[in-house]
mmCIF file with all atom_site columns, C-alpha atoms in Angstrom:
data_model
loop_
_atom_site.group_PDB
_atom_site.id
_atom_site.type_symbol
_atom_site.label_atom_id
_atom_site.label_alt_id
_atom_site.label_comp_id
_atom_site.label_asym_id
_atom_site.label_entity_id
_atom_site.label_seq_id
_atom_site.pdbx_PDB_ins_code
_atom_site.Cartn_x
_atom_site.Cartn_y
_atom_site.Cartn_z
_atom_site.occupancy
_atom_site.B_iso_or_equiv
_atom_site.pdbx_formal_charge
_atom_site.auth_seq_id
_atom_site.auth_comp_id
_atom_site.auth_asym_id
_atom_site.auth_atom_id
_atom_site.pdbx_PDB_model_num
ATOM 1   C CA . MET N 1 1   ? 88.965  92.670  136.336 1.00 0.00 ? 236 MET N CA 1
ATOM 2   C CA . ALA N 1 2   ? 85.505  91.269  137.019 1.00 0.00 ? 237 ALA N CA 1
ATOM 3   C CA . ALA N 1 3   ? 84.826  93.943  139.627 1.00 0.00 ? 238 ALA N CA 1
ATOM 4   C CA . THR N 1 4   ? 85.771  96.648  137.120 1.00 0.00 ? 239 THR N CA 1
ATOM 5   C CA . LEU N 1 5   ? 83.468  95.147  134.518 1.00 0.00 ? 240 LEU N CA 1
ATOM 6   C CA . VAL N 1 6   ? 80.590  94.988  137.015 1.00 0.00 ? 241 VAL N CA 1
ATOM 7   C CA . ALA N 1 7   ? 81.218  98.626  137.985 1.00 0.00 ? 242 ALA N CA 1
ATOM 8   C CA . TYR N 1 8   ? 81.231  99.686  134.305 1.00 0.00 ? 243 TYR N CA 1
ATOM 9   C CA . ILE N 1 9   ? 77.954  97.869  133.629 1.00 0.00 ? 244 ILE N CA 1
ATOM 10  C CA . ALA N 1 10  ? 76.303  99.327  136.740 1.00 0.00 ? 245 ALA N CA 1
ATOM 11  C CA . SER N 1 11  ? 77.423  102.851 135.852 1.00 0.00 ? 246 SER N CA 1
ATOM 12  C CA . PHE N 1 12  ? 76.189  102.426 132.267 1.00 0.00 ? 247 PHE N CA 1
ATOM 13  C CA . ILE N 1 13  ? 72.771  101.332 133.535 1.00 0.00 ? 248 ILE N CA 1
ATOM 14  C CA . VAL N 1 14  ? 72.587  104.410 135.779 1.00 0.00 ? 249 VAL N CA 1
ATOM 15  C CA . ILE N 1 15  ? 73.711  106.728 132.961 1.00 0.00 ? 250 ILE N CA 1
ATOM 16  C CA . TYR N 1 16  ? 71.171  105.159 130.592 1.00 0.00 ? 251 TYR N CA 1
ATOM 17  C CA . ALA N 1 17  ? 68.367  105.488 133.159 1.00 0.00 ? 252 ALA N CA 1
ATOM 18  C CA . VAL N 1 18  ? 69.148  109.040 134.290 1.00 0.00 ? 253 VAL N CA 1
ATOM 19  C CA . PHE N 1 19  ? 70.358  110.732 131.098 1.00 0.00 ? 254 PHE N CA 1
ATOM 20  C CA . GLY N 1 20  ? 68.696  108.549 128.476 1.00 0.00 ? 255 GLY N CA 1
ATOM 21  C CA . VAL N 1 21  ? 71.991  108.083 126.659 1.00 0.00 ? 256 VAL N CA 1
ATOM 22  C CA . ALA N 1 22  ? 71.778  105.796 123.625 1.00 0.00 ? 257 ALA N CA 1
ATOM 23  C CA . PRO N 1 23  ? 73.782  102.523 123.546 1.00 0.00 ? 258 PRO N CA 1
ATOM 24  C CA . PRO N 1 24  ? 76.273  103.800 120.897 1.00 0.00 ? 259 PRO N CA 1
ATOM 25  C CA . GLN N 1 25  ? 77.076  106.717 123.179 1.00 0.00 ? 260 GLN N CA 1
ATOM 26  C CA . LEU N 1 26  ? 77.490  104.307 126.086 1.00 0.00 ? 261 LEU N CA 1
ATOM 27  C CA . LEU N 1 27  ? 79.968  102.369 123.971 1.00 0.00 ? 262 LEU N CA 1
ATOM 28  C CA . THR N 1 28  ? 81.909  105.596 123.361 1.00 0.00 ? 263 THR N CA 1
ATOM 29  C CA . LEU N 1 29  ? 81.887  106.289 127.093 1.00 0.00 ? 264 LEU N CA 1
ATOM 30  C CA . GLY N 1 30  ? 83.095  102.765 127.851 1.00 0.00 ? 265 GLY N CA 1
ATOM 31  C CA . LEU N 1 31  ? 85.877  103.058 125.306 1.00 0.00 ? 266 LEU N CA 1
ATOM 32  C CA . SER N 1 32  ? 87.017  106.392 126.740 1.00 0.00 ? 267 SER N CA 1
ATOM 33  C CA . LEU N 1 33  ? 87.087  104.961 130.271 1.00 0.00 ? 268 LEU N CA 1
ATOM 34  C CA . THR N 1 34  ? 89.007  101.917 129.055 1.00 0.00 ? 269 THR N CA 1
ATOM 35  C CA . ALA N 1 35  ? 91.420  104.194 127.206 1.00 0.00 ? 270 ALA N CA 1
ATOM 36  C CA . LEU N 1 36  ? 91.902  106.237 130.393 1.00 0.00 ? 271 LEU N CA 1
ATOM 37  C CA . SER N 1 37  ? 92.717  103.168 132.465 1.00 0.00 ? 272 SER N CA 1
ATOM 38  C CA . THR N 1 38  ? 95.086  101.897 129.757 1.00 0.00 ? 273 THR N CA 1
ATOM 39  C CA . SER N 1 39  ? 96.694  105.321 129.552 1.00 0.00 ? 274 SER N CA 1
ATOM 40  C CA . LEU N 1 40  ? 97.323  105.547 133.296 1.00 0.00 ? 275 LEU N CA 1
ATOM 41  C CA . LEU N 1 41  ? 98.524  101.943 133.422 1.00 0.00 ? 276 LEU N CA 1
ATOM 42  C CA . SER N 1 42  ? 100.957 102.706 130.584 1.00 0.00 ? 277 SER N CA 1
ATOM 43  C CA . LEU N 1 43  ? 102.313 105.694 132.488 1.00 0.00 ? 278 LEU N CA 1
ATOM 44  C CA . GLY N 1 44  ? 102.861 103.476 135.528 1.00 0.00 ? 279 GLY N CA 1
ATOM 45  C CA . PHE N 1 45  ? 104.604 100.832 133.447 1.00 0.00 ? 280 PHE N CA 1
ATOM 46  C CA . SER N 1 46  ? 106.764 103.513 131.842 1.00 0.00 ? 281 SER N CA 1
ATOM 47  C CA . ALA N 1 47  ? 107.839 104.736 135.272 1.00 0.00 ? 282 ALA N CA 1
ATOM 48  C CA . SER N 1 48  ? 108.708 101.179 136.307 1.00 0.00 ? 283 SER N CA 1
ATOM 49  C CA . LEU N 1 49  ? 110.782 100.720 133.143 1.00 0.00 ? 284 LEU N CA 1
ATOM 50  C CA . TYR N 1 50  ? 112.663 103.952 133.736 1.00 0.00 ? 285 TYR N CA 1
ATOM 51  C CA . PHE N 1 51  ? 113.518 103.364 137.402 1.00 0.00 ? 286 PHE N CA 1
ATOM 52  C CA . SER N 1 52  ? 115.292 100.209 138.496 1.00 0.00 ? 287 SER N CA 1
ATOM 53  C CA . ASP N 1 53  ? 114.421 100.695 142.181 1.00 0.00 ? 288 ASP N CA 1
ATOM 54  C CA . LYS N 1 54  ? 110.901 99.590  143.122 1.00 0.00 ? 289 LYS N CA 1
ATOM 55  C CA . ALA N 1 55  ? 110.385 102.437 145.602 1.00 0.00 ? 290 ALA N CA 1
ATOM 56  C CA . ALA N 1 56  ? 111.518 105.061 143.086 1.00 0.00 ? 291 ALA N CA 1
ATOM 57  C CA . ALA N 1 57  ? 109.149 103.653 140.452 1.00 0.00 ? 292 ALA N CA 1
ATOM 58  C CA . MET N 1 58  ? 106.254 103.730 142.925 1.00 0.00 ? 293 MET N CA 1
ATOM 59  C CA . GLY N 1 59  ? 107.135 107.280 143.932 1.00 0.00 ? 294 GLY N CA 1
ATOM 60  C CA . ALA N 1 60  ? 107.335 108.384 140.298 1.00 0.00 ? 295 ALA N CA 1
ATOM 61  C CA . GLY N 1 61  ? 103.998 106.726 139.540 1.00 0.00 ? 296 GLY N CA 1
ATOM 62  C CA . PHE N 1 62  ? 102.404 108.504 142.495 1.00 0.00 ? 297 PHE N CA 1
ATOM 63  C CA . LEU N 1 63  ? 103.846 111.868 141.426 1.00 0.00 ? 298 LEU N CA 1
ATOM 64  C CA . ILE N 1 64  ? 102.586 111.359 137.862 1.00 0.00 ? 299 ILE N CA 1
ATOM 65  C CA . TRP N 1 65  ? 99.127  110.538 139.180 1.00 0.00 ? 300 TRP N CA 1
ATOM 66  C CA . LEU N 1 66  ? 99.216  113.507 141.578 1.00 0.00 ? 301 LEU N CA 1
ATOM 67  C CA . TYR N 1 67  ? 100.185 115.856 138.761 1.00 0.00 ? 302 TYR N CA 1
ATOM 68  C CA . LEU N 1 68  ? 97.550  114.551 136.366 1.00 0.00 ? 303 LEU N CA 1
ATOM 69  C CA . THR N 1 69  ? 94.815  114.598 138.980 1.00 0.00 ? 304 THR N CA 1
ATOM 70  C CA . TYR N 1 70  ? 95.432  117.848 140.870 1.00 0.00 ? 305 TYR N CA 1
ATOM 71  C CA . VAL N 1 71  ? 98.370  119.972 139.813 1.00 0.00 ? 306 VAL N CA 1
ATOM 72  C CA . HIS N 1 72  ? 97.421  120.188 136.123 1.00 0.00 ? 307 HIS N CA 1
ATOM 73  C CA . ASP N 1 73  ? 93.979  121.563 137.018 1.00 0.00 ? 308 ASP N CA 1
ATOM 74  C CA . LEU N 1 74  ? 95.479  124.049 139.474 1.00 0.00 ? 309 LEU N CA 1
ATOM 75  C CA . VAL N 1 75  ? 97.939  125.284 136.842 1.00 0.00 ? 310 VAL N CA 1
ATOM 76  C CA . LEU N 1 76  ? 95.086  125.693 134.365 1.00 0.00 ? 311 LEU N CA 1
ATOM 77  C CA . MET N 1 77  ? 93.113  127.712 136.908 1.00 0.00 ? 312 MET N CA 1
ATOM 78  C CA . ALA N 1 78  ? 96.116  129.987 137.372 1.00 0.00 ? 313 ALA N CA 1
ATOM 79  C CA . VAL N 1 79  ? 96.928  130.558 133.686 1.00 0.00 ? 314 VAL N CA 1
ATOM 80  C CA . GLY N 1 80  ? 93.410  130.056 132.304 1.00 0.00 ? 315 GLY N CA 1
ATOM 81  C CA . PRO N 1 81  ? 92.317  133.704 132.299 1.00 0.00 ? 316 PRO N CA 1
ATOM 82  C CA . SER N 1 82  ? 95.250  134.651 130.061 1.00 0.00 ? 317 SER N CA 1
ATOM 83  C CA . LEU N 1 83  ? 94.528  131.952 127.437 1.00 0.00 ? 318 LEU N CA 1
ATOM 84  C CA . ALA N 1 84  ? 92.062  132.001 124.559 1.00 0.00 ? 319 ALA N CA 1
ATOM 85  C CA . PRO N 1 85  ? 89.245  129.429 124.850 1.00 0.00 ? 320 PRO N CA 1
ATOM 86  C CA . GLY N 1 86  ? 90.763  127.189 122.156 1.00 0.00 ? 321 GLY N CA 1
ATOM 87  C CA . GLU N 1 87  ? 94.175  127.258 123.842 1.00 0.00 ? 322 GLU N CA 1
ATOM 88  C CA . LEU N 1 88  ? 92.640  126.499 127.221 1.00 0.00 ? 323 LEU N CA 1
ATOM 89  C CA . PHE N 1 89  ? 90.737  123.572 125.720 1.00 0.00 ? 324 PHE N CA 1
ATOM 90  C CA . VAL N 1 90  ? 93.929  122.131 124.218 1.00 0.00 ? 325 VAL N CA 1
ATOM 91  C CA . ALA N 1 91  ? 95.776  122.605 127.520 1.00 0.00 ? 326 ALA N CA 1
ATOM 92  C CA . TYR N 1 92  ? 92.941  120.797 129.301 1.00 0.00 ? 327 TYR N CA 1
ATOM 93  C CA . VAL N 1 93  ? 92.637  117.786 127.010 1.00 0.00 ? 328 VAL N CA 1
ATOM 94  C CA . ILE N 1 94  ? 96.362  117.018 126.730 1.00 0.00 ? 329 ILE N CA 1
ATOM 95  C CA . ASN N 1 95  ? 95.974  115.580 130.223 1.00 0.00 ? 330 ASN N CA 1
ATOM 96  C CA . PRO N 1 96  ? 94.574  112.025 129.848 1.00 0.00 ? 331 PRO N CA 1
ATOM 97  C CA . ILE N 1 97  ? 92.251  112.538 132.816 1.00 0.00 ? 332 ILE N CA 1
ATOM 98  C CA . GLY N 1 98  ? 90.947  115.789 131.328 1.00 0.00 ? 333 GLY N CA 1
ATOM 99  C CA . ALA N 1 99  ? 90.524  114.060 127.972 1.00 0.00 ? 334 ALA N CA 1
ATOM 100 C CA . ALA N 1 100 ? 88.454  111.284 129.556 1.00 0.00 ? 335 ALA N CA 1
ATOM 101 C CA . ARG N 1 101 ? 86.351  113.852 131.443 1.00 0.00 ? 336 ARG N CA 1
ATOM 102 C CA . PHE N 1 102 ? 85.738  115.750 128.209 1.00 0.00 ? 337 PHE N CA 1
ATOM 103 C CA . LEU N 1 103 ? 84.809  112.601 126.275 1.00 0.00 ? 338 LEU N CA 1
ATOM 104 C CA . ALA N 1 104 ? 82.427  111.542 129.044 1.00 0.00 ? 339 ALA N CA 1
ATOM 105 C CA . MET N 1 105 ? 80.659  114.913 128.914 1.00 0.00 ? 340 MET N CA 1
ATOM 106 C CA . TYR N 1 106 ? 80.733  114.923 125.102 1.00 0.00 ? 341 TYR N CA 1
ATOM 107 C CA . THR N 1 107 ? 78.986  111.541 125.148 1.00 0.00 ? 342 THR N CA 1
ATOM 108 C CA . ILE N 1 108 ? 76.070  113.067 127.024 1.00 0.00 ? 343 ILE N CA 1
ATOM 109 C CA . ASP N 1 109 ? 76.001  116.430 125.189 1.00 0.00 ? 344 ASP N CA 1
ATOM 110 C CA . SER N 1 110 ? 77.755  116.603 121.809 1.00 0.00 ? 345 SER N CA 1
ATOM 111 C CA . SER N 1 111 ? 76.889  120.278 121.305 1.00 0.00 ? 346 SER N CA 1
ATOM 112 C CA . LEU N 1 112 ? 79.701  121.280 123.719 1.00 0.00 ? 347 LEU N CA 1
ATOM 113 C CA . SER N 1 113 ? 77.223  123.459 125.620 1.00 0.00 ? 348 SER N CA 1
ATOM 114 C CA . PHE N 1 114 ? 78.738  122.153 128.861 1.00 0.00 ? 349 PHE N CA 1
ATOM 115 C CA . LEU N 1 115 ? 81.770  124.359 128.065 1.00 0.00 ? 350 LEU N CA 1
ATOM 116 C CA . ASN N 1 116 ? 79.421  127.398 127.881 1.00 0.00 ? 351 ASN N CA 1
ATOM 117 C CA . PRO N 1 117 ? 77.958  128.702 124.614 1.00 0.00 ? 352 PRO N CA 1
ATOM 118 C CA . ILE N 1 118 ? 80.686  131.207 123.740 1.00 0.00 ? 353 ILE N CA 1
ATOM 119 C CA . THR N 1 119 ? 83.539  128.810 124.489 1.00 0.00 ? 354 THR N CA 1
ATOM 120 C CA . ALA N 1 120 ? 81.794  126.036 122.557 1.00 0.00 ? 355 ALA N CA 1
ATOM 121 C CA . VAL N 1 121 ? 81.572  128.210 119.436 1.00 0.00 ? 356 VAL N CA 1
ATOM 122 C CA . GLU N 1 122 ? 85.176  129.383 119.786 1.00 0.00 ? 357 GLU N CA 1
ATOM 123 C CA . VAL N 1 123 ? 86.487  125.841 120.285 1.00 0.00 ? 358 VAL N CA 1
ATOM 124 C CA . ARG N 1 124 ? 84.507  124.564 117.299 1.00 0.00 ? 359 ARG N CA 1
ATOM 125 C CA . LEU N 1 125 ? 85.747  127.447 115.107 1.00 0.00 ? 360 LEU N CA 1
ATOM 126 C CA . SER N 1 126 ? 89.384  127.262 116.160 1.00 0.00 ? 361 SER N CA 1
ATOM 127 C CA . LEU N 1 127 ? 89.777  123.470 116.293 1.00 0.00 ? 362 LEU N CA 1
ATOM 128 C CA . GLY N 1 128 ? 87.115  122.098 113.959 1.00 0.00 ? 363 GLY N CA 1
ATOM 129 C CA . ASP N 1 129 ? 87.427  118.325 113.681 1.00 0.00 ? 364 ASP N CA 1
ATOM 130 C CA . LEU N 1 130 ? 90.287  118.222 116.193 1.00 0.00 ? 365 LEU N CA 1
ATOM 131 C CA . VAL N 1 131 ? 87.751  118.556 119.017 1.00 0.00 ? 366 VAL N CA 1
ATOM 132 C CA . LEU N 1 132 ? 87.600  114.754 119.272 1.00 0.00 ? 367 LEU N CA 1
ATOM 133 C CA . ALA N 1 133 ? 91.022  113.936 117.836 1.00 0.00 ? 368 ALA N CA 1
ATOM 134 C CA . LEU N 1 134 ? 92.940  115.779 120.587 1.00 0.00 ? 369 LEU N CA 1
ATOM 135 C CA . PRO N 1 135 ? 91.398  113.868 123.518 1.00 0.00 ? 370 PRO N CA 1
ATOM 136 C CA . ALA N 1 136 ? 91.824  110.596 121.650 1.00 0.00 ? 371 ALA N CA 1
ATOM 137 C CA . ALA N 1 137 ? 95.489  111.373 121.021 1.00 0.00 ? 372 ALA N CA 1
ATOM 138 C CA . ALA N 1 138 ? 95.977  112.345 124.665 1.00 0.00 ? 373 ALA N CA 1
ATOM 139 C CA . LEU N 1 139 ? 94.592  108.987 125.741 1.00 0.00 ? 374 LEU N CA 1
ATOM 140 C CA . ALA N 1 140 ? 96.693  107.050 123.209 1.00 0.00 ? 375 ALA N CA 1
ATOM 141 C CA . ALA N 1 141 ? 100.005 108.877 123.775 1.00 0.00 ? 376 ALA N CA 1
ATOM 142 C CA . PRO N 1 142 ? 100.987 107.199 127.085 1.00 0.00 ? 377 PRO N CA 1
ATOM 143 C CA . ALA N 1 143 ? 100.544 103.737 125.556 1.00 0.00 ? 378 ALA N CA 1
ATOM 144 C CA . ALA N 1 144 ? 102.749 104.782 122.638 1.00 0.00 ? 379 ALA N CA 1
ATOM 145 C CA . ILE N 1 145 ? 105.375 106.118 125.057 1.00 0.00 ? 380 ILE N CA 1
ATOM 146 C CA . PHE N 1 146 ? 105.336 102.819 126.946 1.00 0.00 ? 381 PHE N CA 1
ATOM 147 C CA . ILE N 1 147 ? 105.762 100.825 123.726 1.00 0.00 ? 382 ILE N CA 1
ATOM 148 C CA . VAL N 1 148 ? 108.759 102.956 122.723 1.00 0.00 ? 383 VAL N CA 1
ATOM 149 C CA . LEU N 1 149 ? 110.363 102.662 126.171 1.00 0.00 ? 384 LEU N CA 1
ATOM 150 C CA . ALA N 1 150 ? 109.763 98.911  126.282 1.00 0.00 ? 385 ALA N CA 1
ATOM 151 C CA . ALA N 1 151 ? 111.342 98.503  122.847 1.00 0.00 ? 386 ALA N CA 1
ATOM 152 C CA . ARG N 1 152 ? 114.389 100.511 123.943 1.00 0.00 ? 387 ARG N CA 1
ATOM 153 C CA . GLN N 1 153 ? 114.836 98.317  127.036 1.00 0.00 ? 388 GLN N CA 1
ATOM 154 C CA . ARG N 1 154 ? 115.518 95.241  124.872 1.00 0.00 ? 389 ARG N CA 1
#
């Protein structure tokens, strides 16, 4: 826990020095990273609640991580050209890792220009205020799933 806190503080100092990000934005970044770690931890706990065998739970946790880290992005690259920019954005941020990546970039540049100008306009027009609500929901959903599964185990 202490090592994670030291790493967060060091990364915030670097981000502040390089990008000139204001402290409130750093707080948003810290909260999104904390939400990501809580989200992934909740998915791991959910897998351990579902499987009674320790090896099966570890295997399921690894497969969930593998999907969220690699396979989801590969699927999006395959189907991305056939989706509208708003649909592609939603498909990207339903993944907690994608949501945390988006929130980290949004902290640095809130104009969404990192998406490219045309996509940024389309996403803003099609989603409006949901641009921040969708990533937040994607980060909160695994914790909610864990709470429901833990309550059902009793």
